[in-house]
Coordinates of C-alpha atoms and ligand atoms in Angstrom, one line a residue:
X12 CA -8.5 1.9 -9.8
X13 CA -8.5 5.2 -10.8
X14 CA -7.1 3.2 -14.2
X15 CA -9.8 3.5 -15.9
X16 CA -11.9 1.1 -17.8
X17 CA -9.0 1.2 -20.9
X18 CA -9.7 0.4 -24.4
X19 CA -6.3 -0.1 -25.6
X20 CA -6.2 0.0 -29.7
X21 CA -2.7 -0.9 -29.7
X22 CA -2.7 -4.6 -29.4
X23 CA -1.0 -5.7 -32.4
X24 CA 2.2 -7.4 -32.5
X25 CA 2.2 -8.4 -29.1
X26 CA 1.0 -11.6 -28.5
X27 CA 3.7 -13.7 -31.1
X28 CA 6.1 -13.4 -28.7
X29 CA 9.4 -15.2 -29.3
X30 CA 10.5 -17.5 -26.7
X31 CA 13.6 -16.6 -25.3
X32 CA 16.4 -18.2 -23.0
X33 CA 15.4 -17.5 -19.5
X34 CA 18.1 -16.3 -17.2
X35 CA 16.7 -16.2 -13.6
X36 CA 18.4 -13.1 -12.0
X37 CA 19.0 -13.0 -8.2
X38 CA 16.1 -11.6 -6.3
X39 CA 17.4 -10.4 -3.3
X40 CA 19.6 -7.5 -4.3
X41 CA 19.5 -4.2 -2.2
X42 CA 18.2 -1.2 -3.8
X43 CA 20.9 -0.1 -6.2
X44 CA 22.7 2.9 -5.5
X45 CA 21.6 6.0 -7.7
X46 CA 23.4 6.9 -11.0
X47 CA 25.6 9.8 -11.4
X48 CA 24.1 13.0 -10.5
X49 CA 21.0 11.0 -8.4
X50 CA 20.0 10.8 -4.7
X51 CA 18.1 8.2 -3.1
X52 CA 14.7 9.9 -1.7
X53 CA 12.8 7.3 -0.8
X54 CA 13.0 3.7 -0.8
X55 CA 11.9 0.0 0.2
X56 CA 13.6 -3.4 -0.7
X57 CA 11.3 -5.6 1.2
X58 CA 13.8 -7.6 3.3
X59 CA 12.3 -8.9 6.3
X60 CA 11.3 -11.8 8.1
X61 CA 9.2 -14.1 6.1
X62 CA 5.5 -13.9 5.5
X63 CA 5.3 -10.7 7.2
X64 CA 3.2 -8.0 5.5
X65 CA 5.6 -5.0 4.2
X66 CA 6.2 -1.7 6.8
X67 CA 3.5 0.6 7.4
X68 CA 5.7 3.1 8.1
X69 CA 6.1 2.9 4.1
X70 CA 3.1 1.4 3.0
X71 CA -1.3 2.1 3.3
X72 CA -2.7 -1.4 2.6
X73 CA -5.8 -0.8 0.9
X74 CA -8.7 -3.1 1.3
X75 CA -11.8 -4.4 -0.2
X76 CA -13.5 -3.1 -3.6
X77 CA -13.0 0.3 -3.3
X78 CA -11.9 3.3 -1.6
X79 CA -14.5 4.2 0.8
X80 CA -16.7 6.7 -0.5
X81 CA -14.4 5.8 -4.1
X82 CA -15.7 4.4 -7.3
X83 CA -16.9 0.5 -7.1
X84 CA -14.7 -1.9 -8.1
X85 CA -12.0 0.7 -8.0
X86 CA -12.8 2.2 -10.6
X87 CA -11.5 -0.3 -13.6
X88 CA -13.9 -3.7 -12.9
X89 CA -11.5 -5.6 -11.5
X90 CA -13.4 -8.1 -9.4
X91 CA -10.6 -9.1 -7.0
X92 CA -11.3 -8.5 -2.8
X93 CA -7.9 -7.2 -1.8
X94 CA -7.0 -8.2 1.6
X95 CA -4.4 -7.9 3.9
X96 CA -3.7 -11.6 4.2
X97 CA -0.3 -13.1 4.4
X98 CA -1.6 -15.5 1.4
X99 CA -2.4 -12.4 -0.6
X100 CA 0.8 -10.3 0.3
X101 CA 4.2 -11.1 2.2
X102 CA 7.6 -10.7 2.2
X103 CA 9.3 -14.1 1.3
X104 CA 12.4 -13.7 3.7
X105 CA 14.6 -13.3 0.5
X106 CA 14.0 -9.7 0.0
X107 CA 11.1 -9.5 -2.2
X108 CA 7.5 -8.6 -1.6
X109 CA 5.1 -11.5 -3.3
X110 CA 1.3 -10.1 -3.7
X111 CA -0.6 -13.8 -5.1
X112 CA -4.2 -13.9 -6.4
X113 CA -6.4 -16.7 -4.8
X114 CA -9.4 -18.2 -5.7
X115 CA -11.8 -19.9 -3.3
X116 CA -13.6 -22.8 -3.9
X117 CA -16.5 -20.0 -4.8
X118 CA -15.1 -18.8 -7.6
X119 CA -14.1 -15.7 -5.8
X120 CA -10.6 -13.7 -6.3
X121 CA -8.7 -12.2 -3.9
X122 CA -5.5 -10.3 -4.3
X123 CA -3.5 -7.2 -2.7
X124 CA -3.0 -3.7 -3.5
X125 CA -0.6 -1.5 -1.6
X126 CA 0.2 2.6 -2.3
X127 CA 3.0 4.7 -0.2
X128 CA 2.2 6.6 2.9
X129 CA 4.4 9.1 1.3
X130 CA 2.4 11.2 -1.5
X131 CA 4.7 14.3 -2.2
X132 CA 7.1 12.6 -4.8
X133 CA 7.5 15.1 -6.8
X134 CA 10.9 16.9 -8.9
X135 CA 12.6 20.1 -7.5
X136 CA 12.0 22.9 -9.8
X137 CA 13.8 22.3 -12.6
X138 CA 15.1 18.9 -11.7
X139 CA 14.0 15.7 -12.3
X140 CA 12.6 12.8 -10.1
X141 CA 12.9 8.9 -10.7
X142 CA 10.4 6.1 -9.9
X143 CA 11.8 2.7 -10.2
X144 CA 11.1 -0.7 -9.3
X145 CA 12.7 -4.6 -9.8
X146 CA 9.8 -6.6 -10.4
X147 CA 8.8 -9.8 -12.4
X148 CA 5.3 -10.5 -13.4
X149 CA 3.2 -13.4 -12.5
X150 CA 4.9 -16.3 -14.0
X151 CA 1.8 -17.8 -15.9
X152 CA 1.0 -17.2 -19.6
X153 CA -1.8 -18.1 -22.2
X154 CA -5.3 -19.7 -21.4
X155 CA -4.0 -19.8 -17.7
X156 CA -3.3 -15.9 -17.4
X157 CA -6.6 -14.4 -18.7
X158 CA -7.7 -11.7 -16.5
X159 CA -4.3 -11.3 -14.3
X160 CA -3.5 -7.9 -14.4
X161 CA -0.2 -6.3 -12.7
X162 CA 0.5 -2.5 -12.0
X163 CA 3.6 -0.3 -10.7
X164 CA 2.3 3.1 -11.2
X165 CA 1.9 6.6 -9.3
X166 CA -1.3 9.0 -8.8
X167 CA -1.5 12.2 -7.9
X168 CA -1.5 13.2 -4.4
X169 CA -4.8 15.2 -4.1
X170 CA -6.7 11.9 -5.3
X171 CA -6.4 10.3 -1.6
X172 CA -9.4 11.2 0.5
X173 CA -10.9 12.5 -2.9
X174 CA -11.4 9.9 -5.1
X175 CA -13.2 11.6 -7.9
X176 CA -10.7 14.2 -9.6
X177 CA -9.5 11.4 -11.7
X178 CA -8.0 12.2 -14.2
X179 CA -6.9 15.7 -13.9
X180 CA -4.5 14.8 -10.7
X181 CA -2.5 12.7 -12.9
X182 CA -1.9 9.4 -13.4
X183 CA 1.6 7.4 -14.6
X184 CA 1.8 4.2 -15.2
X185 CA 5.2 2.7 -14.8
X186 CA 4.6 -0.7 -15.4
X187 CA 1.2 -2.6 -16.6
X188 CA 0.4 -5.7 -17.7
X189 CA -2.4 -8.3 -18.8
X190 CA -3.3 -11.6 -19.7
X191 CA 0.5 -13.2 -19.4
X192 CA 1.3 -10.7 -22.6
X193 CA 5.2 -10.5 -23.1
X194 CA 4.8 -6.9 -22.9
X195 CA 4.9 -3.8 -20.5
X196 CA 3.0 -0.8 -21.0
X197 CA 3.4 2.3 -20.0
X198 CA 1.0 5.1 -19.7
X199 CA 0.3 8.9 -18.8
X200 CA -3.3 9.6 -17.5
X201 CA -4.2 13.3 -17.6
X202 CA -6.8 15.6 -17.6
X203 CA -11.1 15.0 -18.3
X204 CA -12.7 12.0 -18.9
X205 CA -14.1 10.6 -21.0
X206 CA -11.1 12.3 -24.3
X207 CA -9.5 15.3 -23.3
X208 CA -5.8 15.4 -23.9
X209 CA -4.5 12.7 -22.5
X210 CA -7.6 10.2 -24.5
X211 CA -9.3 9.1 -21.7
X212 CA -10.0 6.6 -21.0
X213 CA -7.0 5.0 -22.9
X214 CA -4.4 7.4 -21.8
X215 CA -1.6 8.0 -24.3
X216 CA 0.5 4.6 -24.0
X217 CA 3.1 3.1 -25.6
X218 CA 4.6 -0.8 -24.8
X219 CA 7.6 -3.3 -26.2
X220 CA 8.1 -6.9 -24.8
X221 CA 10.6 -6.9 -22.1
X222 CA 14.6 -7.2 -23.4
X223 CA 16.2 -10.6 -23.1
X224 CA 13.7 -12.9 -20.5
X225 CA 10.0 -12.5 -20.9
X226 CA 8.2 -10.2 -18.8
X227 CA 6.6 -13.2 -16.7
X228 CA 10.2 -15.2 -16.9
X229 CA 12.4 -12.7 -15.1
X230 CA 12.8 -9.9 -13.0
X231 CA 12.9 -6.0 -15.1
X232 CA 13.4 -2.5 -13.8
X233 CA 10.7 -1.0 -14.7
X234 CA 11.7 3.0 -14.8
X235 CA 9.7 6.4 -15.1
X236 CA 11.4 9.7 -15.5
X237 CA 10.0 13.3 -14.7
X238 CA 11.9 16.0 -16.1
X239 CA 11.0 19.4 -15.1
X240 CA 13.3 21.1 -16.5
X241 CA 12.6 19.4 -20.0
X242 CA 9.0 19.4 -19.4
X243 CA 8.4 15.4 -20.2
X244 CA 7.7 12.5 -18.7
X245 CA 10.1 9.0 -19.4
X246 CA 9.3 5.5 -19.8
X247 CA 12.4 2.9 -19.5
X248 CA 12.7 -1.0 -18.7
X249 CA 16.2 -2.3 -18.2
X250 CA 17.2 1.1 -19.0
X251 CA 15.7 1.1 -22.5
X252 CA 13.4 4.3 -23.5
X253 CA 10.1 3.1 -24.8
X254 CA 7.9 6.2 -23.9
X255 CA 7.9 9.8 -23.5
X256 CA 5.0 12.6 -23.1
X257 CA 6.4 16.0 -23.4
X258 CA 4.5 19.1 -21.8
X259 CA 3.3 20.0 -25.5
X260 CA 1.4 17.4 -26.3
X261 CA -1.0 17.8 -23.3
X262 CA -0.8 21.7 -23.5
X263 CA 0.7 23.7 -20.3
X264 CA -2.7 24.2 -18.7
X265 CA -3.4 20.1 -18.7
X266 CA 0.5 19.8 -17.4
X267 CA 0.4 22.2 -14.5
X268 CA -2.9 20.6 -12.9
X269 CA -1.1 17.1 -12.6
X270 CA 2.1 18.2 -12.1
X271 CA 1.9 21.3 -9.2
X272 CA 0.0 20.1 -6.8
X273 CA 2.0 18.1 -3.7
X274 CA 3.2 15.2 -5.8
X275 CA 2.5 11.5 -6.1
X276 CA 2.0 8.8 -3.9
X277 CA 3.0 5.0 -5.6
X278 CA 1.0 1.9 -5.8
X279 CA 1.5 -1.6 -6.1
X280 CA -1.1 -4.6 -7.3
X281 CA -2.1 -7.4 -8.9
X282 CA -6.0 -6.8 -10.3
X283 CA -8.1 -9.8 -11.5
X284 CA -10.3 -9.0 -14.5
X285 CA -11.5 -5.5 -15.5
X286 CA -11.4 -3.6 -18.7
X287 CA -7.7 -3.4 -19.9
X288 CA -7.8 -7.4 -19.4
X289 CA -11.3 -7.8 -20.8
X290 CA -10.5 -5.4 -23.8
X291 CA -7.6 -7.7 -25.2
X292 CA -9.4 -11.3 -24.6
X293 CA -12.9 -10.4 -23.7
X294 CA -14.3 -11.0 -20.7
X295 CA -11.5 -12.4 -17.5
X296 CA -11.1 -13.7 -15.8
X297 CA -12.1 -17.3 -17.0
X298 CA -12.7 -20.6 -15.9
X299 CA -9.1 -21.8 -17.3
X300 CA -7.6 -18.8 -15.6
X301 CA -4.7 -20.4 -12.5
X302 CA -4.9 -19.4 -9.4
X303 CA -2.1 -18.8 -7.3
X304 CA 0.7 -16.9 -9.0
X305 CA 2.6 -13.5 -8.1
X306 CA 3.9 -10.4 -8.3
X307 CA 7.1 -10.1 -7.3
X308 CA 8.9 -7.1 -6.2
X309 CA 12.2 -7.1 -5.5
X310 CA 12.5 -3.0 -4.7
X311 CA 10.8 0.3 -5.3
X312 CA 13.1 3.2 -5.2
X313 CA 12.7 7.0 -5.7
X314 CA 15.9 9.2 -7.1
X315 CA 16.1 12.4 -7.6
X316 CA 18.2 14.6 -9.7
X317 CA 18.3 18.3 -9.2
X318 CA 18.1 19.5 -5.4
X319 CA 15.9 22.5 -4.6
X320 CA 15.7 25.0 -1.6
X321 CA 12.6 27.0 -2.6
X322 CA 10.1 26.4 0.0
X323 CA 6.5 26.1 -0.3
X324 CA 5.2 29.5 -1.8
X325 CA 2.6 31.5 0.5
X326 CA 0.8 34.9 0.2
X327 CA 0.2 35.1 3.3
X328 CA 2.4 36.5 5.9
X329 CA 4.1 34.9 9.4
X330 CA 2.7 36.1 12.6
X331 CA 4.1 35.8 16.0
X332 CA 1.7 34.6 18.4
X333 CA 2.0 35.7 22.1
X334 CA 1.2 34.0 24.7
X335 CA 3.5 30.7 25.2
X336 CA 5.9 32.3 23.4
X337 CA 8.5 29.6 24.5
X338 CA 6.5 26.8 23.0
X339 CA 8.4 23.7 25.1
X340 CA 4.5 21.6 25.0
X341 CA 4.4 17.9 25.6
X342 CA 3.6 16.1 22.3
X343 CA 0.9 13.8 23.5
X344 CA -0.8 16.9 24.4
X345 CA -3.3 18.7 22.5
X346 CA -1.1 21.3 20.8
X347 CA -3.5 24.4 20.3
X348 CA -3.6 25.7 16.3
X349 CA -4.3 29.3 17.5
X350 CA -1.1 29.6 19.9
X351 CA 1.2 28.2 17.5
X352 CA 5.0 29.8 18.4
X353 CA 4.0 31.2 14.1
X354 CA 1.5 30.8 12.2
X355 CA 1.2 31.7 7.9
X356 CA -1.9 31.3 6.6
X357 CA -5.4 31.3 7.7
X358 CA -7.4 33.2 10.4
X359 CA -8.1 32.8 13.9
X360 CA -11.4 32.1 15.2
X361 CA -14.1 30.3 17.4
X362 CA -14.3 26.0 17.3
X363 CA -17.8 24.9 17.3
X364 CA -16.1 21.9 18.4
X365 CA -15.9 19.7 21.7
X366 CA -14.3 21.5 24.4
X367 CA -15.3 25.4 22.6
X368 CA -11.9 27.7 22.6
X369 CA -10.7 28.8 19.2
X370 CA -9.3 27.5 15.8
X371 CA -6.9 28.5 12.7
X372 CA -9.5 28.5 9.7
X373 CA -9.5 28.3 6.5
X374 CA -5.6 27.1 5.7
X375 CA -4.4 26.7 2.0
X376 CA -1.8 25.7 -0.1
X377 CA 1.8 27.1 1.2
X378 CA 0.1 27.9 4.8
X379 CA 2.2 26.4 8.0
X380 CA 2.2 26.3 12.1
X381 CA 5.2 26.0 13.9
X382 CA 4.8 24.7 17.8
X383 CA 8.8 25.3 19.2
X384 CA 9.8 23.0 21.3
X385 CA 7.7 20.2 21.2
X386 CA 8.6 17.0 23.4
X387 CA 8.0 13.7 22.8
X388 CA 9.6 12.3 26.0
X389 CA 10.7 9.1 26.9
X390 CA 8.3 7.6 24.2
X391 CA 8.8 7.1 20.7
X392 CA 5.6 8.8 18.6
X393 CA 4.2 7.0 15.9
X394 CA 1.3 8.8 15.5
X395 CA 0.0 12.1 14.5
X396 CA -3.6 13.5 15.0
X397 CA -5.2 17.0 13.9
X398 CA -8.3 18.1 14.6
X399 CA -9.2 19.7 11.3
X400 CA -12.6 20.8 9.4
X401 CA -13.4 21.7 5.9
X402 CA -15.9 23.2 3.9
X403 CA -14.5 22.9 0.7
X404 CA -15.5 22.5 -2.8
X405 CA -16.2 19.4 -3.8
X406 CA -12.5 18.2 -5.5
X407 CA -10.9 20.7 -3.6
X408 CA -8.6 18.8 -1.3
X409 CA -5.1 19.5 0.2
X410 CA -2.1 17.7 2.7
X411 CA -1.7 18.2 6.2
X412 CA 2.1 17.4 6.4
X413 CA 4.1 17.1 9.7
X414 CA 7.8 18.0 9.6
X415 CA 10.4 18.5 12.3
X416 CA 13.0 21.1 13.5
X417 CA 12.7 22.7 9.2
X418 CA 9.8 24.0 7.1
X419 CA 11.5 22.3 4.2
X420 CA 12.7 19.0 6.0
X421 CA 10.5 15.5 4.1
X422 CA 7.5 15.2 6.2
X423 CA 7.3 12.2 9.3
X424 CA 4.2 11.8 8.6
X425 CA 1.0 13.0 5.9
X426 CA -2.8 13.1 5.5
X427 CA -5.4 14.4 2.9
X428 CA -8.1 16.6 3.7
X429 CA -11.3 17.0 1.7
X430 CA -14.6 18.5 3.0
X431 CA -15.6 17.1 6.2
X432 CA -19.2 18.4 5.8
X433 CA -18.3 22.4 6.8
X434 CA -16.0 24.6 8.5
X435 CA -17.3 23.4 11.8
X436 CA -17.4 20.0 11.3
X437 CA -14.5 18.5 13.2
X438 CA -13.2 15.4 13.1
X439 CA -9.8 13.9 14.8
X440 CA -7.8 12.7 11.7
X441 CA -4.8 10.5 12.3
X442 CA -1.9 9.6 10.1
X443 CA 1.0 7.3 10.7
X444 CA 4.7 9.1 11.2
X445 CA 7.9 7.6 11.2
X446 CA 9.3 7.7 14.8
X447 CA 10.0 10.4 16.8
X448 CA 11.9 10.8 19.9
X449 CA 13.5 13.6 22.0
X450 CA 12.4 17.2 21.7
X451 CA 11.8 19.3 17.9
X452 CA 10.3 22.3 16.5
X453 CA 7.1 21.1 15.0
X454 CA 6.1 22.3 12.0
X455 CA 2.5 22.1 10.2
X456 CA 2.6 22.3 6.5
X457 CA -0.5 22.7 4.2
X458 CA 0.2 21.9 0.4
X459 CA -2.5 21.5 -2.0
X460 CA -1.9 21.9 -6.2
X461 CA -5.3 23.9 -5.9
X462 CA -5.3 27.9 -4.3
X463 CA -8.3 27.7 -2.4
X464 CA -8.3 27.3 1.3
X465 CA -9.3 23.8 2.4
X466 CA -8.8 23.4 6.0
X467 CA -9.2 24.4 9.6
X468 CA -7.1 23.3 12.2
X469 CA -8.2 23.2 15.9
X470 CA -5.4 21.1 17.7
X471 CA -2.8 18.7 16.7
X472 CA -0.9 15.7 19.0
X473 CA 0.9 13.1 19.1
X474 CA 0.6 9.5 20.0
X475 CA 3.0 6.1 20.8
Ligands
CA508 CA1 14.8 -6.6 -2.1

């Protein structure tokens, strides 16, 4: 996708590997409980009922050959359709999420990709975050592997709903891989394209062959550290350090635009063909590639180290709306942006919208609405809506973030907002939320790694 057409010069030494005793590890096992010093954030270990596609509550399944309105082909080449088939993407009942590339009796490839609802993964200040996953490779090598192409890897959060601020929002790659190579790379994607600081469109990269099994013969945890405090970013498998990018080599400027914005959202896929394939055995996939083989996932987990308090910054100050003043609104009713219970952020004016009334325009970064009192009922809310506008540059995007009963609590639910074609061009945006029952204080959020304001709000709701 947003991985870039990659030229990678460092291909030596990699393809002699050394056949090794394989020692097939269970595949099943729960995510592991966090080090010393670590909490869980976020996590999924794919158990479930057999041949069902992973939650949504945790996961976007993105289809096709590109975002739409995105580059073509995702941005890499990589010719694959992804789908949301069961024969593309499952959970095998054992605790493991399988995503298989097929080919039709056409010649054409399809596979999966998946990316987290959640995009804010980020550190506290001065802490450090964790991304790690059990995974083993497709289990094909050689002649039979040209083209396949395996990613665990993160972007940065103001990429959704852009799709064309690669690289400057940051890219890591936890885990790639191509052709069956007894090898895992790992990568840090940074700011212009092509060169800049980070080499685009390489990236600066470093990779070993997996310890013990092979890559494509066993399960690996696949680890990447970001250290705020330290200013540097961590590569690990099986715990082993085989990468790291420190603030310094990128220069502070390059550093802040990937790492202040919102955070990261977390992908998973299995790409056919493209340029980091093509570059190390020209052009995949081919005729002797094999069908049929996947990536297997046993979890994906998010620690953290380091817990902060300091909540979104904001220049703007908190005003006290009259009118309602009790809040106490039904969820599944349009909840008006101008009479929120408080409001930071933004100004107050007309809707050129359905229905007329008024609107809170022109939110940015650290901006929020609070709406006391909100009940969900009976019901159990699994959706959220806003009514929102933007004029805004083009790149200049931000998140709308729902979050209940605390300013600072992890969002239910988040979506991106890029221009919508003005200030007073509305459209009803939904996003899914995990679900909510009984009766909370609602609160708004607007984060965005860029100052400038990027949306209006008109009305939010909920629905089942
Ligand atoms: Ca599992």
């Amino acid at each position: 996708m947003s991985r870039r057409r990659r030229i990678l010069a460092a291909t030596t030494a990699l393809l002699a590997a050394i056949p090794v005793a394989v020692v097939a590890m269970s595949a099943n096992a729960a995510i592991p409980p966090p080090a010393a010093g670590w909490n869980l954030v976020w996590g999924d270990d794919f158990n479930g009922a057999a041949n069902t596609l992973p939650s949504s509550s945790n996961w976007i399944v993105d289809l096709g050959h590109a975002y739409p309105g995105g580059p073509g082909n995702w941005g890499t080449g990589e010719i694959q359709n992804y789908t949301n088939s069961t024969n593309n993407i499952k959970l095998d009942g054992s605790g493991n999420l399988r995503i298989t590339a097929l080919r039709d009796g056409a010649g054409n490839w399809t596979s999966s990709r998946i990316e987290t609802q959640r995009s804010n993964f980020k550190p506290a200040p001065g802490g450090k975050l964790a991304i790690e996953g059990r995974i083993q490779m497709p289990n094909v090598t050689g002649q039979a592997a040209l083209g396949y192409w395996p990613a665990f890897w993160a972007l940065g959060s103001p990429y959704r709903g852009n799709y064309w601020n690669w690289p400057s929002i940051g890219e890591f790659d936890i885990m790639e891989n191509v052709n069956g190579i007894n090898s895992v790379w790992g990568v840090l994607h940074c700011g212009v394209n092509p060169g800049g600081p980070c080499n685009e469109t390489t990236g600066i990269a470093s990779n070993r062959a997996c310890p013990g099994t092979s890559c494509q013969g066993g399960f690996h945890t696949y680890r990447f550290e970001w250290d705020d405090g330290a200013k540097q970013f961590r590569w690990y498998v099986d715990g082993q350090l085989f990468h790291t990018v420190n603030q310094g080599q990128v220069g502070a400027g390059t550093w802040d635009q990937m790492t202040n914005h919102a955070g990261y959202f977390v992908l998973l896929n299995l790409a056919i063909g493209g340029a980091f394939p093509n570059a190390l055995a020209g052009q995949t996939p081919t005729a002797a590639t094999v069908p049929g083989h996947s990536l297997v996932v046993d979890y994906v987990a998010v620690y953290q180290s380091g817990t902060g308090t300091t909540p979104p910054t904001s220049t703007t100050t908190t005003t006290t709306t009259p009118g309602n003043p009790g809040g106490g609104g039904s969820a599944y009713s349009e909840l008006q942006a101008e009479s929120a219970q408080e409001r930071s952020g933004g100004t107050v004016g007309t809707a050129t919208d359905t229905g007329g009334g008024q609107a809170v325009g022109e939110i940015g970064n650290g901006g929020y609405l609070k709406f006391s009192g909100v009940n969900f009922g009976s019901s159990t809310a699994r959706q959220f809506y806003a009514r929102v506008a933007s004029g805004a540059a083009g790149g200049v995007s931000g998140l709308v973030e729902v979050r209940l009963d605390s300013r600072t609590a992890a969002p239910a639910g988040t979506f991106a907002v890029g221009n919508t074609g003005g200030w007073q061009s509305w459209k009803t945006v939904p996003a899914n939320i995990s679900g909510i029952t009984g009766t909370h204080d609602v609160y708004v959020t607007f984060t965005s790694g860029q100052p400038a304001p990027y949306v209006s709000v008109n009305w939010v709701k909920f629905g089942t």
